[in-house]
mmCIF file of C-alpha atoms in Angstrom:
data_model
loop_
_atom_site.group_PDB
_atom_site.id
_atom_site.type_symbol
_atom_site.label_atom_id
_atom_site.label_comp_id
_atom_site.label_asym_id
_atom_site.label_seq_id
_atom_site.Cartn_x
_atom_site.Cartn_y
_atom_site.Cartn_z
ATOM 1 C CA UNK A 1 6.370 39.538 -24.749
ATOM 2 C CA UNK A 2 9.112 41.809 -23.224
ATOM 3 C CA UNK A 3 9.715 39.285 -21.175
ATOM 4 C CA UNK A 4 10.273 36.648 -23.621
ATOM 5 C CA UNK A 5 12.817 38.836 -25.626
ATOM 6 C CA UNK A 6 14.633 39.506 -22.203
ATOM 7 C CA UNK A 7 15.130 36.206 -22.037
ATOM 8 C CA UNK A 8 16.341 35.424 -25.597
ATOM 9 C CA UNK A 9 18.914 38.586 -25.128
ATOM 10 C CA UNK A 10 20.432 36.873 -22.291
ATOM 11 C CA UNK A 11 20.475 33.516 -23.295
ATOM 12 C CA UNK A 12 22.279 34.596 -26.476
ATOM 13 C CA UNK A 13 24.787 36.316 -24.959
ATOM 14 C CA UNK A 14 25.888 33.434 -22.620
ATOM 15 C CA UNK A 15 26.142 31.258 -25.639
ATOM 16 C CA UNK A 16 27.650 33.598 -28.078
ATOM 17 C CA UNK A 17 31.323 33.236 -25.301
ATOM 18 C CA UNK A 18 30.601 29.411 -25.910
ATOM 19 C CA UNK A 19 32.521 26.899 -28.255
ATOM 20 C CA UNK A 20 30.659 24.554 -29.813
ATOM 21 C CA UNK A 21 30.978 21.493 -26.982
ATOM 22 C CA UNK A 22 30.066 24.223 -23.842
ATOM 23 C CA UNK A 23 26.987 25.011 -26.023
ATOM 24 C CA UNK A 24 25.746 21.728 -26.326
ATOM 25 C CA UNK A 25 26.553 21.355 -22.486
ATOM 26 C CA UNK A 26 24.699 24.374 -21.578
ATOM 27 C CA UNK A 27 21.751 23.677 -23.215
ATOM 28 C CA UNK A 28 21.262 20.174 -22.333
ATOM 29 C CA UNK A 29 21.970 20.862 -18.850
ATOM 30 C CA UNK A 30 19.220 23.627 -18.406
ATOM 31 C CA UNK A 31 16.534 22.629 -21.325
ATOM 32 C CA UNK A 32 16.722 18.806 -21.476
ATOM 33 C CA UNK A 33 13.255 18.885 -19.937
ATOM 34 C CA UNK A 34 11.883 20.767 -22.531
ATOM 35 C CA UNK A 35 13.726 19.724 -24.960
ATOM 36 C CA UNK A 36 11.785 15.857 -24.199
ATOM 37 C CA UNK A 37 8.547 17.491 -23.944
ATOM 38 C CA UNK A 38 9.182 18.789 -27.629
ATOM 39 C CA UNK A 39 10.221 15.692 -28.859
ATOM 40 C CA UNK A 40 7.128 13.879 -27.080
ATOM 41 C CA UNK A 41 5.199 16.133 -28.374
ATOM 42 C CA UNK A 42 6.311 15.966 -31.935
ATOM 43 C CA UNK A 43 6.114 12.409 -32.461
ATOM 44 C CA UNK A 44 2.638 12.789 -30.574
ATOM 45 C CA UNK A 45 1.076 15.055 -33.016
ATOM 46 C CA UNK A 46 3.318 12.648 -35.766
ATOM 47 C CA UNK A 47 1.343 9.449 -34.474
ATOM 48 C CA UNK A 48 -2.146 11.462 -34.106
ATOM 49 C CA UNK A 49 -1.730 12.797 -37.671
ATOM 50 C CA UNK A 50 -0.960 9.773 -39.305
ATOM 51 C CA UNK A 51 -3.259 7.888 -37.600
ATOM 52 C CA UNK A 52 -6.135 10.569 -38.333
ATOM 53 C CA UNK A 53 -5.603 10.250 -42.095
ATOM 54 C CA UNK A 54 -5.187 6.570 -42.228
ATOM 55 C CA UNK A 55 -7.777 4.883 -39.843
ATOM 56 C CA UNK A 56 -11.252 4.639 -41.039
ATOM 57 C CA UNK A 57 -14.200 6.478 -39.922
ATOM 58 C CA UNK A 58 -17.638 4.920 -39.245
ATOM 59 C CA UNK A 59 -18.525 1.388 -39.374
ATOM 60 C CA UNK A 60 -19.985 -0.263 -42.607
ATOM 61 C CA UNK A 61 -21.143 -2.989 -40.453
ATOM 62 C CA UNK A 62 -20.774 -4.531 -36.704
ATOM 63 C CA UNK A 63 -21.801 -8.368 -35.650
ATOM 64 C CA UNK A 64 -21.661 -9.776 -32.263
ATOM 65 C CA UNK A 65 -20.673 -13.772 -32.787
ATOM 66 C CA UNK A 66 -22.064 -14.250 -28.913
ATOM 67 C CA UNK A 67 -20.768 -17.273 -27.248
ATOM 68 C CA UNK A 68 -18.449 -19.433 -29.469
ATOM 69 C CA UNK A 69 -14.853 -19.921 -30.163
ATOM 70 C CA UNK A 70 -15.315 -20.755 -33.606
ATOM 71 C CA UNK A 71 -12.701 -18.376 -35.967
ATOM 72 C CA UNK A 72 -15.123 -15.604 -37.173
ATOM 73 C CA UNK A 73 -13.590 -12.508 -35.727
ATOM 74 C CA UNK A 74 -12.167 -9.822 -37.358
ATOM 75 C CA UNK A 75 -9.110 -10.410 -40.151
ATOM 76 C CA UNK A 76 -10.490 -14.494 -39.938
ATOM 77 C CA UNK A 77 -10.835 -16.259 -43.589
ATOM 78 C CA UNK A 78 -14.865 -15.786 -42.996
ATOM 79 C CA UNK A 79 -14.114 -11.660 -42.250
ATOM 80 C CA UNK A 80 -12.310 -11.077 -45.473
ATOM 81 C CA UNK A 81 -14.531 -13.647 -47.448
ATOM 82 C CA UNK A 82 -17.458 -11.450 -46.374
ATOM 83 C CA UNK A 83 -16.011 -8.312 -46.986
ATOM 84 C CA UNK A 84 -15.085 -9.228 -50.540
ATOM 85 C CA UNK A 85 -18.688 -10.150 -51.046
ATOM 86 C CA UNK A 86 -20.286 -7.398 -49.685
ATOM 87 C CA UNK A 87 -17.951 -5.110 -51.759
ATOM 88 C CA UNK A 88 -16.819 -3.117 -48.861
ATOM 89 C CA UNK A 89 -13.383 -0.768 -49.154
ATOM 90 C CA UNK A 90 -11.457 -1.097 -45.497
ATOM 91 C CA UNK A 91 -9.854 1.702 -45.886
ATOM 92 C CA UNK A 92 -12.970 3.656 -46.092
ATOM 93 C CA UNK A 93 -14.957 2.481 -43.069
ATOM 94 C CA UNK A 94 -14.465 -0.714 -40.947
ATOM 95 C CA UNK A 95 -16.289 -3.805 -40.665
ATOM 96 C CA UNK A 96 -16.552 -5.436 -37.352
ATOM 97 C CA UNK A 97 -17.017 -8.904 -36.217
ATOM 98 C CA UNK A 98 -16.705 -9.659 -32.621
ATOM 99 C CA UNK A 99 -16.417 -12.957 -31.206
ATOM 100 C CA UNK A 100 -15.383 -12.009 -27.335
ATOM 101 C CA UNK A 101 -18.820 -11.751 -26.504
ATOM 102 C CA UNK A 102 -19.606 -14.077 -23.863
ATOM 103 C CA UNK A 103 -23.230 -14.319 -21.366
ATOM 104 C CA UNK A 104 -25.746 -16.499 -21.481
ATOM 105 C CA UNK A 105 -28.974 -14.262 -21.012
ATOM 106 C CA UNK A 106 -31.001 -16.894 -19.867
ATOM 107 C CA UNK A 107 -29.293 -16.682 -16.343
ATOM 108 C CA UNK A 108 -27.639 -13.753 -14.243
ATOM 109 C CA UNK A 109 -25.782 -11.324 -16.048
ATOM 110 C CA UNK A 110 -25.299 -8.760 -13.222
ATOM 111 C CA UNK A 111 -22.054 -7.677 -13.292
ATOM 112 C CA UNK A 112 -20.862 -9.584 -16.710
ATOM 113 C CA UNK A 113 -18.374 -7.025 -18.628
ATOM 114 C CA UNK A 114 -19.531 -8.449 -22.136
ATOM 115 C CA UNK A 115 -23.457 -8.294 -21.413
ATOM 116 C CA UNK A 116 -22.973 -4.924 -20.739
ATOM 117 C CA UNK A 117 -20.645 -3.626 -23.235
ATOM 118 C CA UNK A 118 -23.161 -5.344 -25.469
ATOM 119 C CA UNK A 119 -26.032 -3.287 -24.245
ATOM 120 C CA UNK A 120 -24.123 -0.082 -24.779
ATOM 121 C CA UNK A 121 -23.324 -0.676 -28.427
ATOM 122 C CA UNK A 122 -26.187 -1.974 -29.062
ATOM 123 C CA UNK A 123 -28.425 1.387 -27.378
ATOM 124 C CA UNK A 124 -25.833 3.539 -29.032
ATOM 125 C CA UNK A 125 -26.716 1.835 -32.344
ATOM 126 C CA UNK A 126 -23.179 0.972 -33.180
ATOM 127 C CA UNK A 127 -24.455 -3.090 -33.307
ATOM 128 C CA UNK A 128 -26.142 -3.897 -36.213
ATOM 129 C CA UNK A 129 -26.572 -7.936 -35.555
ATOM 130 C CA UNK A 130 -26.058 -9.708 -32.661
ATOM 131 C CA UNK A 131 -26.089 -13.964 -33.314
ATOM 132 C CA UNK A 132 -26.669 -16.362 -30.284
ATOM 133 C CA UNK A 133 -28.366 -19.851 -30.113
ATOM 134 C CA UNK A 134 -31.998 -19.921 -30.227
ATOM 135 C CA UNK A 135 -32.944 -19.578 -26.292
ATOM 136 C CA UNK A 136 -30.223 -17.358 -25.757
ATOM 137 C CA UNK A 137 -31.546 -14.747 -27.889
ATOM 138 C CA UNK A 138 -35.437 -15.294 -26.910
ATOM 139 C CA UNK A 139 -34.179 -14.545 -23.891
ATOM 140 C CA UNK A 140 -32.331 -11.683 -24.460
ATOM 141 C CA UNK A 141 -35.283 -10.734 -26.798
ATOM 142 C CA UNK A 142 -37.214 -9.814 -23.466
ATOM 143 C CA UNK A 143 -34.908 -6.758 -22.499
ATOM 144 C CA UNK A 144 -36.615 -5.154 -25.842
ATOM 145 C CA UNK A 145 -32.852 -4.360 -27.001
ATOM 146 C CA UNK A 146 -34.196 -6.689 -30.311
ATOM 147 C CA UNK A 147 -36.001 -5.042 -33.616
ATOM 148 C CA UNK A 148 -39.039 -6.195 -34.285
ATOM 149 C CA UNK A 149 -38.729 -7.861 -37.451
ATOM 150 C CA UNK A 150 -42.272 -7.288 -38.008
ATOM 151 C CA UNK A 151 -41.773 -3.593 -38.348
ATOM 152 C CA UNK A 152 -41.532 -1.146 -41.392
ATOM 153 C CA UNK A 153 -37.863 -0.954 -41.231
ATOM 154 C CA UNK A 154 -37.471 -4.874 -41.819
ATOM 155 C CA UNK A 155 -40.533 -5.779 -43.654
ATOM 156 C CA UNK A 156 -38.325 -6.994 -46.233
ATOM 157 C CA UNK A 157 -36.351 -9.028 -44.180
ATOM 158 C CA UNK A 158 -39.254 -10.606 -42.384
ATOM 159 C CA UNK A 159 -41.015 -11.651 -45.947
ATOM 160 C CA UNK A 160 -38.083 -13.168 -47.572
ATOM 161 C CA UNK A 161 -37.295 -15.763 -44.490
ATOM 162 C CA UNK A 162 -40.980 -15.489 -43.040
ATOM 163 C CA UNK A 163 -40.554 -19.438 -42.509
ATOM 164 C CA UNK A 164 -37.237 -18.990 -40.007
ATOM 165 C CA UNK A 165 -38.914 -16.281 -37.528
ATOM 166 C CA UNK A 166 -37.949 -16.415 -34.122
ATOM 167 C CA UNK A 167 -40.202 -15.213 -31.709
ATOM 168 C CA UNK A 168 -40.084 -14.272 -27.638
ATOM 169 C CA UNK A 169 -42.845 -13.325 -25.410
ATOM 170 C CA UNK A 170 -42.205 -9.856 -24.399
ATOM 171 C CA UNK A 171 -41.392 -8.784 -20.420
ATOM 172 C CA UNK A 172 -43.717 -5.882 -20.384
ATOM 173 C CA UNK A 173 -47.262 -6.463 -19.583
ATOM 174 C CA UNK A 174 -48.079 -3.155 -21.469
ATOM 175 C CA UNK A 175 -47.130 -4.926 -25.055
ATOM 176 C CA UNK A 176 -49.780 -5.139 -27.331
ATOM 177 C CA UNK A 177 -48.410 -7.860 -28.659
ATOM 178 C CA UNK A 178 -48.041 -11.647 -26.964
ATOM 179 C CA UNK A 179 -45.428 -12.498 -29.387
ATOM 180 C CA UNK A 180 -42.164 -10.395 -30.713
ATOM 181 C CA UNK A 181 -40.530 -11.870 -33.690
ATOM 182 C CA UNK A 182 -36.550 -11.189 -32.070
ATOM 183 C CA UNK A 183 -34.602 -13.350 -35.202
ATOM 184 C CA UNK A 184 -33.959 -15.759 -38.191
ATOM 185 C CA UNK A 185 -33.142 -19.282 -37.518
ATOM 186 C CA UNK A 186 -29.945 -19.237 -39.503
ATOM 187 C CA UNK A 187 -30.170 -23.580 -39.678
ATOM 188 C CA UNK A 188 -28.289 -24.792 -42.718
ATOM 189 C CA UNK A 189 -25.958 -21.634 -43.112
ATOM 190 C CA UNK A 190 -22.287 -21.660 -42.986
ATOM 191 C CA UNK A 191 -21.985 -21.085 -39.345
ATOM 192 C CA UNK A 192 -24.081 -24.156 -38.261
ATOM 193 C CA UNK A 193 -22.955 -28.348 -38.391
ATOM 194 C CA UNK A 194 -20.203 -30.330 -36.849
ATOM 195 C CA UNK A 195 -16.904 -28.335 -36.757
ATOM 196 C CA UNK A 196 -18.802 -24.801 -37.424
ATOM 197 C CA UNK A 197 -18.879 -22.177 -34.678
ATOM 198 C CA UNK A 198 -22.248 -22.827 -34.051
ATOM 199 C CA UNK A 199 -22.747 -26.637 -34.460
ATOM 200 C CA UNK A 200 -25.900 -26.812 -32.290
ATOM 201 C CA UNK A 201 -27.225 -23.942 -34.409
ATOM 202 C CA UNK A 202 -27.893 -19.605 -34.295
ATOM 203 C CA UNK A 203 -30.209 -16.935 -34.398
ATOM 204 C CA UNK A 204 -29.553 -13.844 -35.726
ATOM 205 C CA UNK A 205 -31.218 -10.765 -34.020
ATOM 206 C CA UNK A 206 -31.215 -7.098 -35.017
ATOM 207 C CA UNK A 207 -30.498 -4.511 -32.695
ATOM 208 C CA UNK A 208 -32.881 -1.941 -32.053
ATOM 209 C CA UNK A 209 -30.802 0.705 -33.237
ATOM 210 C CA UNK A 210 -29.367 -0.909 -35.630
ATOM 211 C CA UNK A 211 -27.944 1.921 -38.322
ATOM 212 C CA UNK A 212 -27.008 -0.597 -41.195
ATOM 213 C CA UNK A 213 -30.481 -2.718 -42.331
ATOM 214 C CA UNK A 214 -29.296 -2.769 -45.955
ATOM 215 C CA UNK A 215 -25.702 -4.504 -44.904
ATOM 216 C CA UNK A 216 -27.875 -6.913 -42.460
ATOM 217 C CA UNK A 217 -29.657 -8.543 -45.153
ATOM 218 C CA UNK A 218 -26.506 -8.952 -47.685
ATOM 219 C CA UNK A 219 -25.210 -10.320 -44.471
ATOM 220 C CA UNK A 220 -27.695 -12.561 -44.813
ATOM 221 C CA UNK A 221 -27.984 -13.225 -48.498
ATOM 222 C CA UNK A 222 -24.167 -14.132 -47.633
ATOM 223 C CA UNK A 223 -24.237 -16.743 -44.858
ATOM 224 C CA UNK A 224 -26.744 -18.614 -47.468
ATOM 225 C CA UNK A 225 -24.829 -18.708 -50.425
ATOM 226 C CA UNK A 226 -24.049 -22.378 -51.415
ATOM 227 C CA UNK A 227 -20.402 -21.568 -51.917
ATOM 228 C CA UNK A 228 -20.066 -20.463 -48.191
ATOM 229 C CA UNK A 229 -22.011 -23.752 -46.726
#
C-alpha cells in the first residue's frame, strides 16, 4: 500500500510541470501497455456480461438428424415450425437440431469425430433423440447407448406406436433379453418420401440419458401431424 501511494506521489508530480500535449505523451509512452490491457479487459467483461444475460441456459430439447443433408438444422423452416408447435420461448432455453452428424454404425467408426461427439452427448444426457435409417440405428442399438422403449420411463411412448417398434439384438451375452426395442419407424412422417431428408426412411431412438421424455413424444406427436406431411 505504501508503495502504491509512493508511486502515485511521484507520478503526480511529474505531470503536474506538464501541459496538456506532454501529458498525453507521457502517459502513452510509459502506460500504453496497460492502458490496452484495460481496454481488453473492459470490453471482455462487456462481451461476457452481455452475453451472460442474453444467451439461454439449458436445452428444452436436442435431436441428432444422423446422416442426411436434408435442411432440418437449427434456424431451418422445420426448426422454427417445431418450435412454434411445441410452444417453446428461445430466449429461455435452446432447442437443438443437429444435422452434422455423420457415421454409419454398421461399419468402423474408430476414429470418426461425429460418432464420438455423439457418444459424449448422448452419456452426458444432453441428446434427447438421435434419428438414423433403420439398420443404422439397430446397429448402433448394440453399444446399449439406446433406451429401452420397453421401460417405465417410456411406457407411454412404446403403447401409443406399439405397431412401429424397432428392435436390435443386444451385444452382451449377459442380457436377459434377446430383443431390445432401440426406436419408432417414423414411415409416413414429414421427414420420409422423395425430396425429404430421409427419402429411404428413419428411426428415431432415445438416448439413454435422455433428460427431456415429455418433449420426445410432442416431438413425435409433431412429425405426425397431417399439416407437417
Amino acid at each position: 500500500m505504501d508503495l502504491l501511494r509512493s508511486w502515485y506521489t511521484e507520478e503526480k508530480e511529474k505531470l503536474s510541470g506538464m501541459n496538456r500535449n506532454e501529458m498525453i505523451r507521457y502517459i502513452w509512452d510509459y502506460y500504453r501497455l496497460h492502458l490496452t490491457a484495460i481496454i481488453f479487459l473492459s470490453l471482455f467483461l462487456i462481451w461476457f456480461g452481455y452475453h451472460y444475460v442474453t444467451t439461454p441456459g439449458g436445452d428444452w430439447f436436442y435431436a441428432c438428424f444422423a446422416n442426411t443433408y436434408g435442411d432440418v438444422g437449427n434456424n431451418s423452416d422445420f426448426y422454427d415450425d417445431f418450435a412454434e408447435y411445441a410452444g417453446l420461448d428461445l430466449k429461455e432455453k435452446n432447442l437443438v437440431f443437429n444435422n452434422a452428424c455423420y457415421f454409419d454404425p454398421t461399419g468402423n467408426t474408430m476414429g470418426n469425430t461425429y460418432y464420438e461427439t455423439l457418444i459424449t452427448y448422448i452419456e452426458s444426457g444432453t441428446l434427447d433423440v438421435l434419428l438414423m435409417e433403420k439398420e443404422q440405428l439397430q446397429a448402433f442399438g448394440t453399444t446399449g447407448r439406446l433406451m429401452d422403449l420397453e421401460s417405465a420411463d417410456t411406457a407411454e411412448i412404446f403403447h401409443k406406436y406399439s405397431d412401429r417398434i424397432i428392435y436390435c439384438v443386444p451385444s452382451d451375452e449377459k442380457s436377459e433379453k434377446e430383443q431390445i426395442a432401440i426406436g419408432i419407424d417414423l414411415s409416413g412422417c414429414c421427414l420420409t418420401g422423395e425430396g425429404k431428408p430421409y427419402p429411404d426412411g428413419v428411426v428415431l431412438g432415445i438416448g439413454a440419458q435422455a433428460k427431456h421424455l415429455d418433449m420426445a413424444e410432442i416431438f413425435l406427436q409433431y412429425l405426425f401431424e397431417e399439416e407437417h406431411s
